[in-house]
Amino acid sequence: MPYFQLLATAALLACAATSYATTPPAQTADAAPAASTPGNEAGAQDADTVIHNIRGFMPDLRFSLTGAGNKTVTQKDFSGKVVMLFFGYASCPDICPTTMAQLAQVIQNLGSDAARVRIVFVSVDPHRDTPEKLQKYVNAFSHNAVGLTGNERQIADVARRYRVAYQIEKPKGKDADNYEVAHGRGVYIFDPAGHARLLASDANSTSALTRDVRALLQ
């Protein structure tokens, strides 16, 4: 995939997710798996539904953020595991719960292989999302998920590394916690060696995601 096409793909996956601050209901292979869509019919694939092969176009998994109990968490904590990395925030009303539910279903579909897969949810809203709040949020979807946050600079650095777009609007009215957040919808999937392999979104089917994640475990 040409570099300019990858950037265009990332732009297509960027989707605004705006809301007021309300909490939603709880809830290494050498060859990369082929980009897939349900049916995989040539000429019938929309950009939004393709799982993109990004091997060689995105940097390896690397970060230093804060998890529950104020524990420093880095990419080393996920060595040997496939990581599905997603950026969002706990009070997101639509994209985040939809994507988290989808990724949780992938974990369930993997059966015993799920022990080698983790969902890493990075908050782009560090002012409202504490480490404990985030972990409670992701636990509602899967106990194979980890919620991470950090200071503004740490979040911006990780987002920039993977070309993730997000924006925090100014508070509305006198309530400092009443503001909107826009963020991308991409899911970055890394193989057990920490190499970026796939770019997906909530538009992909869980069966296609399961198939491609399982291939990375082979």
C-alpha positions as MATLAB code, in Angstrom:
seq = 'MPYFQLLATAALLACAATSYATTPPAQTADAAPAASTPGNEAGAQDADTVIHNIRGFMPDLRFSLTGAGNKTVTQKDFSGKVVMLFFGYASCPDICPTTMAQLAQVIQNLGSDAARVRIVFVSVDPHRDTPEKLQKYVNAFSHNAVGLTGNERQIADVARRYRVAYQIEKPKGKDADNYEVAHGRGVYIFDPAGHARLLASDANSTSALTRDVRALLQ';
ca = [
       0.000    0.000    0.000;
       1.565    3.336   -1.031;
       2.283    5.750    1.812;
      -0.207    8.357    0.539;
      -2.883    5.682    0.324;
      -2.247    4.672    3.942;
      -2.722    8.275    5.061;
      -5.951    8.420    3.055;
      -7.097    5.221    4.739;
      -6.399    6.687    8.188;
      -8.413    9.753    7.201;
     -11.332    7.598    6.121;
     -11.306    5.876    9.489;
     -11.336    9.195   11.358;
     -14.886    9.810   12.507;
     -16.191   12.392   14.954;
     -17.648   10.989   18.175;
     -19.153   13.839   20.144;
     -21.093   13.691   23.376;
     -21.791   15.293   26.719;
     -20.060   13.683   29.672;
     -22.423   10.799   30.334;
     -21.270    7.278   31.158;
     -22.539    4.584   28.747;
     -23.995    1.280   29.947;
     -21.408   -1.207   31.177;
     -20.731   -3.627   29.143;
       3.857  -14.096   14.641;
       3.618  -15.105   11.288;
       6.081  -13.958    8.587;
       3.301  -13.325    6.125;
       0.572  -10.873    7.016;
      -3.020  -12.126    6.738;
      -4.779  -10.848    3.657;
      -6.946   -7.776    4.025;
     -10.444   -9.121    4.310;
     -14.080   -8.236    4.051;
     -17.191  -10.425    4.298;
     -17.302  -12.276    0.978;
     -13.960  -10.765   -0.130;
     -15.374  -10.084   -3.581;
     -13.079   -8.118   -5.886;
     -14.421   -4.704   -6.806;
     -17.084   -4.809   -4.119;
     -15.045   -3.639   -1.145;
     -15.727   -0.253    0.384;
     -12.766    1.464    2.033;
     -14.589    1.458    5.366;
     -15.035   -2.324    5.414;
     -11.556   -3.458    4.412;
      -9.094   -4.686    7.030;
      -5.920   -3.024    5.789;
      -2.500   -4.654    5.808;
      -0.226   -1.959    7.286;
       2.924   -4.011    7.681;
       5.887   -1.719    7.115;
       3.781    1.443    7.097;
       3.198    1.932   10.822;
       5.745    1.843   13.674;
       6.042   -0.991   16.167;
       4.034   -0.986   19.368;
       5.641    1.419   21.832;
       4.251    3.504   24.678;
       4.522    4.277   28.367;
       1.164    5.026   29.971;
      -0.663    4.572   33.276;
      -2.978    1.716   34.169;
      -5.098    0.829   37.183;
      -3.366    1.385   40.500;
      -1.230    4.071   38.844;
       0.975    1.303   37.440;
       3.244    2.243   34.542;
       2.365    0.043   31.568;
       4.519   -0.288   28.452;
       4.562   -2.396   25.307;
       6.813   -4.864   27.151;
       3.819   -5.932   29.239;
       2.254   -7.355   26.061;
       5.257   -9.176   24.662;
       4.202  -12.382   22.919;
       0.585  -11.263   22.574;
      -1.488   -9.888   19.721;
      -2.623   -6.398   20.700;
      -5.746   -4.664   19.396;
      -5.086   -0.983   20.130;
      -7.997    1.464   20.168;
      -8.200    5.145   21.135;
     -11.380    6.539   22.706;
     -12.867    7.670   26.012;
     -15.109    6.160   28.658;
     -18.078    8.499   28.184;
     -18.206    8.040   24.403;
     -21.824    7.292   23.452;
     -21.391    5.378   20.212;
     -18.089    4.449   18.545;
     -16.303    3.277   21.706;
     -18.954    0.946   23.131;
     -19.670   -0.433   19.662;
     -15.997   -1.102   18.966;
     -15.303   -2.494   22.432;
     -18.249   -4.884   22.134;
     -16.947   -5.971   18.741;
     -13.417   -6.581   19.996;
     -14.772   -8.433   23.030;
     -16.665  -10.728   20.648;
     -13.421  -11.407   18.785;
     -11.823  -12.402   22.095;
     -14.715  -14.745   22.801;
     -14.560  -16.239   19.301;
     -10.889  -17.112   19.760;
     -11.588  -19.588   22.538;
      -8.395  -20.842   24.173;
      -6.310  -18.617   21.869;
      -7.777  -15.557   23.610;
      -5.147  -15.909   26.346;
      -2.620  -14.580   23.825;
      -4.651  -11.516   22.796;
      -5.244   -8.214   24.573;
      -7.429   -5.192   23.878;
      -5.593   -1.986   24.808;
      -7.939    0.990   25.181;
      -6.103    4.328   25.343;
      -8.150    7.297   26.569;
      -7.868   10.589   24.695;
      -9.746   12.246   27.572;
      -7.269   12.146   30.482;
      -9.100   14.860   32.428;
     -12.202   12.720   33.009;
     -10.810    9.203   32.593;
      -8.848    8.051   35.621;
      -6.990    4.709   35.411;
      -9.537    3.058   37.705;
     -12.497    4.425   35.756;
     -10.989    3.176   32.504;
     -10.288   -0.307   33.812;
     -13.796   -0.605   35.175;
     -15.109    0.512   31.784;
     -13.135   -2.005   29.733;
     -13.784   -4.827   32.218;
     -17.478   -4.449   31.414;
     -16.640   -5.696   27.921;
     -13.742   -8.106   28.438;
     -11.276   -9.109   31.132;
      -8.698   -9.361   28.349;
      -8.857   -5.580   28.008;
      -6.594   -2.982   29.589;
      -7.518    0.686   30.002;
      -4.649    3.178   29.858;
      -4.265    6.910   30.227;
      -1.543    9.474   30.910;
      -0.909   13.180   30.866;
      -1.781   15.276   27.814;
       1.697   15.035   26.333;
       1.904   11.270   26.750;
      -1.460   10.766   25.055;
      -0.569   13.170   22.244;
       2.758   11.394   21.661;
       1.150    7.956   21.329;
      -1.652    9.292   19.135;
       0.850   11.064   16.874;
       2.917    7.894   16.571;
      -0.071    6.096   15.018;
      -1.539    9.151   13.247;
      -4.670    9.108   15.391;
      -6.779   12.260   15.161;
      -8.664   13.540   18.200;
      -9.867   16.858   19.549;
     -11.201   17.993   22.919;
     -13.581   20.929   22.691;
     -13.918   23.740   25.222;
     -16.333   23.119   28.123;
     -19.904   24.232   27.627;
     -21.356   26.446   30.341;
     -19.970   26.487   33.859;
     -19.442   22.735   34.155;
     -15.765   22.054   33.413;
     -16.561   18.390   32.696;
     -19.235   19.155   30.114;
     -17.353   19.067   26.818;
     -17.268   17.148   23.585;
     -14.550   14.882   22.217;
     -13.945   13.889   18.606;
     -11.695   10.927   17.822;
     -10.779    8.384   15.182;
     -12.311    4.931   14.921;
      -9.307    2.877   13.812;
      -8.213   -0.339   15.555;
      -4.478   -0.990   15.205;
      -3.559   -4.658   15.428;
      -0.018   -5.745   16.329;
       1.479   -9.212   16.082;
       3.138  -11.010   19.043;
       6.478   -9.388   18.165;
       4.922   -5.922   18.429;
       4.906   -5.163   14.700;
       1.958   -3.209   13.272;
       0.080   -5.540   10.932;
      -3.557   -4.527   10.450;
      -5.810   -1.472   10.545;
      -9.478   -2.183   11.149;
     -12.582   -0.368   12.400;
     -16.050   -0.996   13.796;
     -17.219   -1.367   10.181;
     -15.490   -4.743    9.925;
     -17.271   -7.958   10.797;
     -16.246   -9.863   13.913;
     -15.750  -12.993   11.797;
     -13.226  -11.208    9.557;
     -11.432   -9.738   12.574;
     -11.348  -13.116   14.318;
      -9.931  -14.800   11.232;
      -7.161  -12.240   10.795;
      -6.235  -12.108   14.489;
      -6.101  -15.894   14.611;
      -3.753  -15.858   11.606;
      -1.362  -13.596   13.509;
      -1.234  -16.169   16.309;
      -0.065  -18.962   14.009;
];
